[in-house]
Amino acid sequence: MAEDHAPTSAPRAVTRRQAVGAFGLAATAAAIATDAAAQARSGVARGEASLLYPHESPTRATRDLSGLWRFQLDPGDRGEADRWFAEGLPRPRQIPVPCSWNDLFDDARDYFGTAWYETEFQLDPGWRGRRIHLRFGSAVYHARVWLNGEYLGEHLGGHLPFAFDVTGRAHEGGPNRLTVSVENKFELGRVPTSPDPKTARFYQGDYPQTAYDFFPYCGLHRPVWLFATPDIHVHDVTVTTALAGDAGLVDVAFAVNGNWSGPASVTLTGGPKPITVKVAVKNGAAQAQVRLPGVRTWSPQDPFLYRLNVRLGGDAPIDDYPMKVGVRTVAIRGSEILLNGKPVFLTGFGKHEDFAIHGKGLDLPVLVRDFELLKWIGANSFRTSHYPYSEEALMLADEYGFLVIAESPAVSLIFMDPPDILEARLRRLSGAVSEMIHRDKNHPCILFWSLANEPIPKPFHTVNDAPPGAVDAGTQFFKRLFAHARTLDKTRPFAICSVQNGPFEWVSQGDVICTNSYNGWYAVSGQIDEGVKTLDKELKALRDYCGDKPIFVSEFGADAVAGTHAHPPEMWSEDYQADLIEAYYRALRRHPYVVGTHPWAFADFKTAQSIMRVGSLNQKGVFTRDRRPKLAATRLRALWSAGGAG
Ligand code: GCB
């Protein structure tokens, strides 16, 4: 084994330090100490553990650790001092992984403090001599991990994977005990943001009091994998595609762990015959271009995927990493978004990862059902509001042919807080954006990135005035965030989704202008025609400020309690919701610069208890939480099947 691949006793969490360092911001306040300390403790050089999705191949094997684990709440934060990671959990109960803990146990519904998970596994004897990786799909929000009592590292921020190289630490021939602590405390410097209870004065309180409108579910939300690779293995792959006449050009850049040099190849299968390009890896890096004459491009109408194998070595591969690739281009021309050179119009929704009892735990049956319903209704797209969705969701979107607006976890960023808090959030968010783009860069389904949803100078429902300078602080924040993000992906547009247009200084920085517009509901309540007139004025103002960029109406809609009807239509009835959505849609279709409309939301979802939310649900779903269609669903189906997807 080459020395630079030898296991060491240093912690090996792959976290966002790399991006944080690249962004060059320093922690300056006690309020951000937790995150800064966590980053320091995780202390691992870039590239120690691969974050590639663990696909199997002749050289790679996986083991899903999903199932029943032991679980214990730790409200006094005693577990670490009492060495639960070494002694075992003192009074555990059983919990399924993946799942949120909140809807399982009565005493854990509104619990966001530390909780501990524990399981045991045996190593497959067939994995002897191979490199062993431990990978978490997502832990919300802050996870710390021990294996056999030894601390491995930690990860901050949910919705994105983290991994450890556990070669030599996971033992053969005996049980290996894996222990994880997870907490989702509402801290000011985190993203998403919480309002500062010392300064934000609410005229209407929610419970729990978050700045955003969905329940802050927590836990191990996605699968935990063990997987084995050869010692020398493919560490990362970046695929970009272009078109040249009727040919597709597939550029494959890949990294190999350590400084390995040697022969390799990339093979694309799916055309008339497989095409292989040989390449030499030098010091752990290589690049190849595959030309596909008569390429079959990827699109919602024909989501064709080629198979890519990156193989290290000569005739007998040392490693073989398989993945799927769609060949397509994305561009902006004036106020149009072009897919493969042709304008697209987006029909679909903002969604949530949300379902009864599972909370935000990965739920493959619900995912497949959702995609079937999206097809049924005539949607060609969705937004991963308001955080990165599971890798499985994106793989499925590639297969179904949905265009995805992939959103960061920056929902309802507040700009009334002191500069050091804003710096902490910028650092955290820049890291999350780096991780998101790193994870998702190869999905053909991703059309553009949304860096934030509804940033606001001050929290909603407060009597505070936004302090002077809040808009300027946001303008600077987004300048730096956009600049950072644009270094990470040069092939896709970037945007933020604004609320009722504002502030122009923020939303105008995007390549696509996204706006959430609630006339007829929160504004101009109860009056659909007046609401639509206000919408037209808003669009004009947006155009006047932002110029000839595409406008995407990323949210509009009304709550409807399923089964409630009214004639003439009234708020909260299915009839009002359906009429409002139809009126908005028809009005928006008159403007050639509007490139898509996403009614909010796909399905009802759980949120905080509030006088605004019947049954602790946001009921703007076009489907109920258990996916029964409301009147608006059949209305949209008729509108979209009449050519709405353009
Ligand atoms: C919005 C937010 C979304 C909310 C929605 C609502 O603008 O982006 O998260 O759920 O409004 O229904 O209030």
XYZ file of C-alpha atoms and ligand atoms in Angstrom:
659
model
C 0.000 0.000 0.000
C 1.469 3.364 -1.001
C 2.299 5.525 1.967
C 0.031 8.364 0.990
C -2.943 5.998 1.128
C -2.124 4.496 4.475
C -4.787 4.901 7.121
C -3.820 7.374 9.773
C -5.328 8.176 13.098
C -6.232 11.721 12.010
C -9.964 12.424 11.817
C -11.174 11.946 8.287
C -14.505 13.717 7.907
C -14.802 15.409 4.570
C -16.514 18.640 5.456
C -16.865 22.085 4.058
C -13.601 23.450 5.465
C -12.107 23.319 2.048
C -14.762 25.645 0.664
C -14.662 27.764 3.783
C -10.935 28.151 3.431
C -11.251 28.984 -0.222
C -13.729 31.679 0.616
C -11.239 33.125 3.034
C -13.518 34.293 5.831
C -12.551 34.302 9.471
C -14.751 33.429 12.432
C -15.134 36.596 14.463
C -17.793 36.100 17.104
C -18.687 33.890 20.019
C -21.988 33.233 18.295
C -20.188 31.337 15.553
C -17.805 29.507 17.843
C -19.645 26.204 17.540
C -19.282 26.026 13.808
C -15.706 27.294 13.831
C -14.681 24.806 16.488
C -16.385 22.011 14.638
C -14.541 22.900 11.471
C -11.234 22.967 13.293
C -11.887 19.598 14.929
C -12.860 17.922 11.698
C -9.435 18.951 10.327
C -9.012 16.771 7.269
C -7.183 17.570 4.117
C -9.213 17.755 0.948
C -9.615 14.521 -0.845
C -9.256 11.964 1.939
C -12.638 10.343 1.478
C -14.438 10.216 -1.830
C -17.963 11.620 -1.895
C -18.961 9.914 -5.137
C -22.282 8.094 -4.821
C -21.481 4.485 -3.901
C -22.501 2.662 -7.073
C -21.518 -1.002 -7.273
C -19.267 -2.435 -9.966
C -16.987 -5.449 -10.394
C -14.404 -3.603 -8.262
C -16.765 -1.977 -5.715
C -19.200 -3.414 -3.180
C -21.722 -1.653 -0.954
C -23.598 -2.428 2.222
C -26.571 -0.309 3.286
C -26.665 0.051 7.078
C -30.320 1.195 7.032
C -32.554 -0.564 9.549
C -33.300 -0.397 13.243
C -30.637 1.372 15.298
C -30.517 2.204 19.018
C -31.445 5.781 19.933
C -31.412 8.032 22.966
C -32.244 11.689 23.569
C -29.631 13.659 25.482
C -31.336 16.870 26.641
C -28.583 17.639 29.161
C -25.781 17.039 26.621
C -24.236 14.429 28.960
C -23.418 11.785 26.381
C -19.987 12.969 25.392
C -18.751 13.580 28.944
C -20.183 10.205 29.980
C -18.486 8.548 26.999
C -21.599 6.991 25.502
C -19.548 6.468 22.330
C -17.298 4.075 24.275
C -19.647 2.627 26.913
C -22.780 2.295 24.744
C -26.070 4.143 25.106
C -27.382 3.666 28.669
C -31.152 3.557 27.977
C -31.718 3.181 24.264
C -34.913 2.614 22.317
C -35.178 1.498 18.696
C -35.305 3.898 15.764
C -35.465 3.310 12.022
C -32.687 4.803 9.871
C -33.317 6.713 7.669
C -36.163 8.695 9.261
C -36.760 11.901 11.240
C -37.194 11.274 14.938
C -39.908 13.908 15.481
C -43.057 12.039 14.457
C -42.029 8.733 16.036
C -41.897 9.500 19.761
C -44.250 11.761 21.735
C -41.366 13.203 23.766
C -39.311 13.955 20.651
C -41.781 15.828 18.431
C -40.465 19.271 19.393
C -37.023 18.099 20.462
C -34.147 19.679 18.535
C -31.278 19.055 20.976
C -28.685 16.281 20.914
C -29.757 12.697 20.278
C -27.568 9.614 19.914
C -27.698 6.775 17.412
C -25.866 3.476 17.732
C -25.594 0.325 15.646
C -23.258 -2.615 15.078
C -21.979 -4.172 11.905
C -19.651 -6.971 10.820
C -17.212 -6.505 7.996
C -17.613 -8.794 5.025
C -14.519 -11.058 5.027
C -14.459 -10.647 1.243
C -13.532 -7.003 1.767
C -10.168 -7.920 3.325
C -7.352 -5.765 1.951
C -9.715 -3.229 0.419
C -10.336 0.369 1.321
C -13.461 0.733 3.468
C -15.578 3.883 3.426
C -18.415 4.971 5.702
C -20.838 7.420 4.130
C -23.813 9.336 5.520
C -26.355 10.654 2.995
C -27.536 13.432 5.332
C -27.738 14.209 9.039
C -29.722 17.254 10.149
C -28.023 19.374 11.376
C -24.753 18.623 13.131
C -23.412 15.075 13.409
C -20.408 13.714 15.318
C -19.269 10.174 14.574
C -17.341 7.490 16.504
C -16.342 4.011 15.390
C -15.439 1.480 18.091
C -15.139 4.386 20.512
C -12.719 6.282 18.302
C -13.766 9.728 17.131
C -13.902 9.977 13.319
C -15.072 13.529 12.747
C -18.172 15.602 12.189
C -20.325 17.397 9.686
C -22.369 20.568 9.887
C -25.433 21.287 7.818
C -28.026 18.791 6.695
C -29.024 17.520 3.254
C -25.507 16.766 1.987
C -23.321 13.690 2.310
C -20.146 13.228 4.313
C -17.780 10.297 4.395
C -14.898 8.760 6.323
C -12.179 6.406 5.238
C -12.392 3.727 7.958
C -9.814 1.314 6.576
C -8.040 -0.265 9.540
C -10.558 1.176 11.979
C -13.435 -1.117 11.099
C -12.306 -4.530 12.322
C -12.802 -7.932 10.832
C -14.103 -10.833 12.877
C -16.006 -8.946 15.527
C -18.781 -6.425 15.908
C -17.967 -2.825 15.030
C -19.895 -0.265 17.036
C -20.913 2.886 15.180
C -22.114 5.827 17.311
C -23.448 9.140 16.030
C -24.679 12.207 17.898
C -26.995 14.553 15.992
C -28.439 17.908 16.978
C -30.490 20.580 15.237
C -30.210 23.518 17.637
C -31.440 26.859 16.371
C -28.258 28.919 16.300
C -27.990 32.362 14.834
C -24.983 31.791 12.611
C -26.425 28.686 10.967
C -28.132 28.278 7.622
C -31.069 28.107 7.563
C -31.317 31.015 9.906
C -33.268 31.376 13.115
C -34.609 34.716 14.226
C -32.735 36.229 17.180
C -35.142 35.921 20.140
C -33.422 38.902 21.770
C -34.130 41.334 18.953
C -36.952 39.965 16.786
C -40.326 41.029 18.247
C -43.101 38.884 16.814
C -46.733 39.992 16.648
C -47.605 36.428 15.810
C -45.659 33.541 17.270
C -45.165 30.105 15.747
C -44.007 27.003 17.537
C -41.249 26.120 16.934
C -40.195 29.634 15.976
C -38.131 29.309 12.834
C -37.640 31.914 10.127
C -38.887 29.484 7.481
C -42.163 27.702 6.780
C -41.575 23.978 7.215
C -41.136 21.756 10.230
C -37.487 21.509 11.336
C -37.382 17.725 11.221
C -34.107 16.211 12.385
C -32.102 12.994 12.471
C -30.302 10.637 10.110
C -32.425 11.388 7.072
C -30.699 9.378 4.383
C -29.018 5.990 4.167
C -25.735 5.223 5.882
C -23.492 3.135 3.653
C -20.392 1.078 4.077
C -18.618 0.462 0.839
C -15.388 -1.088 -0.315
C -13.148 0.104 -3.119
C -9.701 -0.917 -4.273
C -6.906 0.879 -2.481
C -6.314 2.983 -5.601
C -9.710 4.201 -6.713
C -11.612 6.841 -8.622
C -12.083 9.681 -6.180
C -14.128 12.216 -8.143
C -15.590 12.612 -11.631
C -16.748 15.779 -13.393
C -18.703 15.420 -16.620
C -19.581 18.317 -18.909
C -21.310 17.968 -22.242
C -21.525 20.012 -25.423
C -22.985 19.621 -28.903
C -21.113 19.997 -32.194
C -23.512 19.540 -35.099
C -25.113 16.150 -34.610
C -22.284 14.957 -32.341
C -22.150 15.048 -28.565
C -18.907 15.940 -26.808
C -18.560 14.429 -23.370
C -15.673 15.789 -21.311
C -14.743 13.592 -18.381
C -12.280 14.925 -15.809
C -11.480 12.588 -12.956
C -9.324 12.364 -9.894
C -7.684 9.323 -8.353
C -6.844 9.203 -4.674
C -3.285 10.049 -3.800
C -0.858 10.889 -6.529
C -1.391 7.756 -8.557
C -0.219 7.728 -12.156
C -0.993 5.043 -14.692
C -3.226 3.990 -17.572
C -7.007 4.474 -17.488
C -9.983 4.636 -19.824
C -13.445 6.092 -20.091
C -16.180 4.173 -21.886
C -19.582 5.440 -22.969
C -22.220 2.808 -23.673
C -25.693 3.309 -25.095
C -24.943 4.424 -28.638
C -24.687 2.004 -31.601
C -21.487 0.628 -30.012
C -19.491 1.402 -26.862
C -16.820 4.065 -27.330
C -13.661 3.885 -25.227
C -11.011 6.566 -24.909
C -7.709 5.668 -23.274
C -6.016 8.218 -21.103
C -2.962 8.484 -18.860
C -3.525 9.519 -15.259
C -0.748 11.817 -14.036
C -0.383 12.624 -10.352
C -3.966 11.649 -9.599
C -5.685 13.618 -12.383
C -6.842 12.924 -15.923
C -9.142 14.270 -18.572
C -10.694 12.706 -21.646
C -13.134 13.718 -24.341
C -15.528 11.251 -25.923
C -17.162 12.179 -29.212
C -20.582 10.653 -29.838
C -21.597 10.963 -33.502
C -25.399 11.071 -33.933
C -25.808 11.748 -30.228
C -29.148 11.154 -28.519
C -29.558 14.266 -26.378
C -31.189 14.290 -22.925
C -34.435 16.264 -22.573
C -37.778 15.972 -20.737
C -39.240 14.522 -23.952
C -36.458 11.921 -24.260
C -34.448 11.570 -21.056
C -31.866 9.326 -22.609
C -28.926 8.360 -20.426
C -25.628 6.887 -21.546
C -23.610 4.703 -19.224
C -20.136 5.936 -18.321
C -17.427 3.737 -16.846
C -14.220 5.299 -15.583
C -11.668 2.494 -15.341
C -8.214 2.651 -13.828
C -5.544 0.290 -15.061
C -5.047 -1.579 -18.306
C -6.818 -4.762 -19.408
C -7.669 -5.917 -15.873
C -9.174 -2.825 -14.249
C -7.877 -1.749 -10.847
C -11.100 0.212 -10.296
C -14.284 0.703 -12.297
C -16.648 3.553 -11.382
C -20.001 3.427 -13.208
C -22.474 6.286 -13.560
C -25.091 7.622 -15.973
C -24.637 10.620 -18.200
C -27.112 12.744 -20.145
C -25.804 14.828 -23.012
C -27.393 18.261 -23.116
C -26.588 21.962 -23.095
C -28.057 24.829 -21.071
C -27.774 28.464 -22.126
C -29.487 31.799 -21.663
C -30.280 33.914 -24.705
C -31.895 37.238 -23.834
C -34.990 36.364 -21.849
C -35.013 32.680 -22.845
C -33.558 29.582 -21.227
C -32.333 27.196 -23.887
C -32.034 23.452 -23.479
C -30.126 21.927 -26.391
C -30.521 25.256 -28.170
C -34.325 25.371 -27.840
C -36.376 27.563 -25.440
C -37.995 25.736 -22.519
C -41.042 26.700 -20.488
C -41.116 25.228 -17.004
C -44.277 23.669 -15.628
C -44.150 22.074 -12.206
C -43.838 22.921 -8.537
C -41.733 23.703 -5.558
C -41.798 20.583 -3.387
C -40.690 19.398 0.008
C -39.160 16.200 1.286
C -42.024 15.561 3.679
C -44.377 12.749 4.540
C -46.327 11.643 7.600
C -44.285 9.715 10.186
C -41.141 9.568 7.986
C -40.778 13.354 8.241
C -37.827 14.164 6.018
C -36.413 10.633 5.997
C -35.731 9.269 2.504
C -38.899 7.545 1.355
C -38.428 5.877 -2.026
C -42.083 4.816 -2.499
C -43.219 8.433 -1.948
C -40.533 9.678 -4.309
C -41.643 7.372 -7.121
C -45.309 8.199 -6.512
C -44.518 11.936 -6.621
C -42.735 11.582 -9.929
C -45.637 9.583 -11.349
C -48.030 12.335 -10.242
C -45.768 15.013 -11.722
C -45.946 13.189 -15.061
C -49.710 12.746 -14.730
C -50.273 16.439 -14.154
C -48.029 17.521 -17.044
C -45.099 18.931 -15.069
C -41.684 19.002 -16.689
C -39.756 20.368 -13.702
C -39.545 20.956 -9.951
C -37.527 23.012 -7.497
C -35.757 21.382 -4.565
C -37.262 23.975 -2.221
C -35.645 24.752 0.208
C -32.552 22.543 0.484
C -30.682 19.932 -1.570
C -32.828 16.820 -2.040
C -31.583 13.269 -1.854
C -29.231 11.929 -4.486
C -31.880 9.304 -5.227
C -34.361 12.099 -6.094
C -31.913 13.548 -8.604
C -31.053 10.159 -10.112
C -34.766 9.539 -10.554
C -35.260 13.011 -12.081
C -32.531 12.167 -14.618
C -34.458 8.996 -15.507
C -37.934 10.608 -15.633
C -36.694 13.684 -17.487
C -37.595 16.410 -15.000
C -35.684 19.670 -15.156
C -34.580 20.616 -11.663
C -33.910 23.952 -10.050
C -31.519 22.852 -7.327
C -31.718 25.008 -4.241
C -29.246 25.564 -1.415
C -30.381 25.369 2.252
C -30.492 29.191 2.487
C -34.174 29.706 3.142
C -35.314 32.994 4.731
C -31.872 34.474 5.368
C -32.322 37.487 7.651
C -30.200 40.630 7.248
C -31.053 42.551 10.427
C -28.394 40.707 12.460
C -24.889 42.020 13.272
C -22.109 41.771 10.668
C -20.280 38.930 12.431
C -23.412 36.784 12.280
C -23.864 37.577 8.602
C -20.227 36.593 8.015
C -20.801 33.304 9.811
C -23.841 32.591 7.645
C -21.969 33.502 4.480
C -19.162 31.152 5.407
C -21.571 28.347 6.220
C -23.640 28.884 3.100
C -20.608 29.117 0.806
C -19.532 25.761 2.174
C -22.971 24.257 1.620
C -23.071 25.596 -1.946
C -19.647 24.069 -2.620
C -20.805 20.725 -1.262
C -24.084 20.850 -3.189
C -22.434 21.641 -6.513
C -19.721 19.072 -5.875
C -22.360 16.416 -5.189
C -24.807 17.284 -7.975
C -22.712 18.753 -10.803
C -23.092 15.695 -13.054
C -26.898 15.466 -13.123
C -28.310 16.378 -16.533
C -31.611 17.190 -14.812
C -30.205 20.270 -13.067
C -31.070 23.286 -15.174
C -29.944 26.029 -12.811
C -29.017 26.620 -9.200
C -31.010 28.670 -6.696
C -28.614 30.036 -4.085
C -31.355 31.172 -1.688
C -35.098 31.352 -1.206
C -36.718 34.530 0.059
C -33.881 36.327 1.771
C -35.446 39.113 3.844
C -34.168 42.280 5.507
C -36.105 41.317 8.698
C -38.166 38.274 9.730
C -41.826 38.094 8.720
C -44.449 38.702 11.430
C -42.229 41.063 13.419
C -42.841 44.669 14.430
C -39.143 45.456 13.910
C -38.124 47.842 11.186
C -35.324 46.514 9.073
C -32.247 48.349 10.338
C -30.642 50.858 7.975
C -28.054 49.075 5.906
C -29.852 45.701 5.888
C -30.453 45.844 2.132
C -26.854 46.931 1.491
C -25.555 44.151 3.710
C -27.598 41.680 1.652
C -26.350 43.175 -1.619
C -22.727 42.641 -0.543
C -23.517 39.171 0.822
C -25.038 38.053 -2.471
C -22.256 39.594 -4.549
C -19.776 37.437 -2.696
C -22.014 34.361 -2.757
C -22.691 34.594 -6.510
C -18.977 35.182 -7.198
C -18.070 32.105 -5.180
C -20.753 29.916 -6.779
C -19.852 31.009 -10.310
C -16.335 29.658 -9.830
C -17.823 26.228 -9.073
C -20.019 25.661 -12.130
C -19.474 27.470 -15.383
C -22.101 25.478 -17.251
C -25.310 26.505 -15.501
C -27.092 29.755 -14.566
C -27.498 30.918 -10.954
C -30.422 32.660 -9.276
C -32.076 33.486 -5.979
C -35.841 33.327 -5.425
C -37.113 36.647 -4.095
C -40.323 37.343 -2.217
C -42.702 39.753 -3.957
C -39.733 40.983 -6.049
C -37.625 42.256 -3.276
C -35.123 43.654 -2.860
C -34.293 44.284 -6.529
C -30.608 44.718 -5.618
C -30.497 41.076 -4.555
C -32.660 39.251 -7.090
C -31.188 41.147 -10.057
C -27.798 39.501 -9.431
C -29.152 36.222 -10.797
C -28.924 35.043 -14.402
C -32.586 34.061 -14.108
C -34.913 36.349 -12.145
C -36.999 34.216 -9.811
C -39.874 35.698 -7.855
C -42.383 34.292 -5.373
C -45.616 36.233 -5.695
C -48.624 35.853 -3.392
C -51.186 38.360 -4.672
C -54.657 37.017 -4.010
C -53.394 35.369 -0.836
C -51.041 37.246 1.543
C -51.442 40.436 -0.531
C -54.704 41.574 -2.121
C -56.334 38.749 -0.157
C -59.592 37.321 -1.475
C -59.448 39.198 -4.803
C -58.118 37.162 -7.673
C -58.630 39.716 -10.465
C -57.044 42.513 -8.450
C -54.246 40.160 -7.468
C -53.459 39.443 -11.097
C -53.377 43.179 -11.880
C -50.844 43.630 -9.067
C -48.844 40.738 -10.502
C -48.618 42.516 -13.853
C -47.318 45.649 -12.138
C -44.754 43.583 -10.224
C -43.520 41.947 -13.413
C -43.153 45.309 -15.111
C -41.148 46.667 -12.173
C -38.936 43.592 -12.225
C -38.339 43.984 -15.970
C -37.599 47.687 -15.589
C -34.964 46.998 -12.939
C -33.452 43.719 -14.108
C -33.513 44.220 -17.873
C -33.901 41.500 -20.444
C -33.331 38.430 -18.285
C -35.655 35.418 -18.123
C -38.240 35.660 -15.341
C -39.324 32.520 -13.552
C -42.308 32.751 -11.179
C -41.077 30.299 -8.607
C -44.102 30.445 -6.249
C -47.709 31.580 -6.178
C -50.835 29.983 -4.794
C -53.369 29.709 -2.018
C -54.092 27.352 0.862
C -57.015 24.996 0.296
C -58.384 22.691 2.958
C -59.235 19.544 0.987
C -62.999 19.074 0.808
C -63.812 22.758 1.425
C -65.811 24.350 -1.392
C -67.331 27.778 -1.957
C -69.242 29.483 -4.720
C -68.413 32.230 -5.414
C -64.946 31.033 -4.480
C -63.522 32.078 -1.134
C -60.104 31.770 0.440
C -59.252 28.320 1.870
C -61.605 26.540 -0.546
C -60.419 24.233 -3.323
C -62.337 26.400 -5.776
C -60.454 29.563 -4.810
C -57.106 27.812 -5.033
C -57.900 26.392 -8.477
C -59.203 29.741 -9.788
C -56.249 31.690 -8.444
C -53.709 29.295 -9.933
C -55.488 29.323 -13.296
C -55.766 33.125 -13.359
C -52.075 33.514 -12.497
C -51.042 30.953 -15.051
C -53.050 32.544 -17.867
C -51.746 35.998 -16.992
C -48.140 34.817 -16.866
C -48.383 32.998 -20.205
C -49.058 36.351 -21.897
C -45.488 37.503 -21.168
C -42.883 35.990 -23.490
C -40.093 36.692 -21.000
C -41.713 34.460 -18.338
C -39.905 31.128 -18.724
C -41.904 29.126 -16.231
C -44.470 29.102 -13.463
C -44.405 26.864 -10.409
C -47.536 26.983 -8.244
C -46.663 26.525 -4.577
C -46.679 23.705 -3.638
C -46.779 20.188 -5.018
C -48.306 18.697 -1.836
C -49.403 19.892 1.609
C -46.559 19.669 4.107
C -45.965 19.913 7.814
C -44.885 23.174 9.328
C -44.862 24.903 12.715
C -48.006 25.282 14.824
C -49.428 28.684 13.986
C -52.646 30.635 13.598
C -51.761 30.727 9.880
C -51.561 26.972 9.432
C -54.593 24.728 9.855
C -53.524 21.359 11.276
C -49.873 22.498 11.396
C -49.861 22.012 7.647
C -49.143 24.419 4.857
C -52.138 23.535 2.663
C -51.056 25.225 -0.535
C -50.465 21.754 -1.926
C -52.159 20.921 -5.188
C -52.149 17.422 -3.709
C -52.899 16.630 -0.087
C -50.105 15.399 2.134
C -51.116 11.813 1.272
C -51.085 12.744 -2.426
C -54.818 12.955 -3.237
C -55.499 15.557 -5.960
C -57.357 18.748 -5.089
C -59.433 20.593 -7.675
C -56.358 22.622 -8.682
C -54.606 19.410 -9.734
C -57.173 18.516 -12.380
C -57.310 22.167 -13.455
C -53.536 22.304 -13.930
C -53.534 18.990 -15.737
C -55.989 20.396 -18.264
C -54.006 23.640 -18.650
C -50.636 21.948 -18.984
C -51.801 19.216 -21.310
C -53.169 21.968 -23.564
C -49.576 22.854 -24.428
C -48.434 24.630 -21.314
C -45.068 22.956 -21.261
C -44.338 24.611 -24.638
C -43.079 31.379 0.547
C -41.980 30.458 0.933
C -42.463 29.073 1.246
C -43.739 29.157 2.058
C -44.790 29.899 1.261
C -46.107 30.064 2.026
O -42.905 32.371 -0.088
O -40.958 30.404 -0.028
O -41.473 28.398 1.953
O -44.204 27.912 2.451
O -44.313 31.170 0.948
O -47.007 29.280 1.812
O -46.186 30.972 2.827
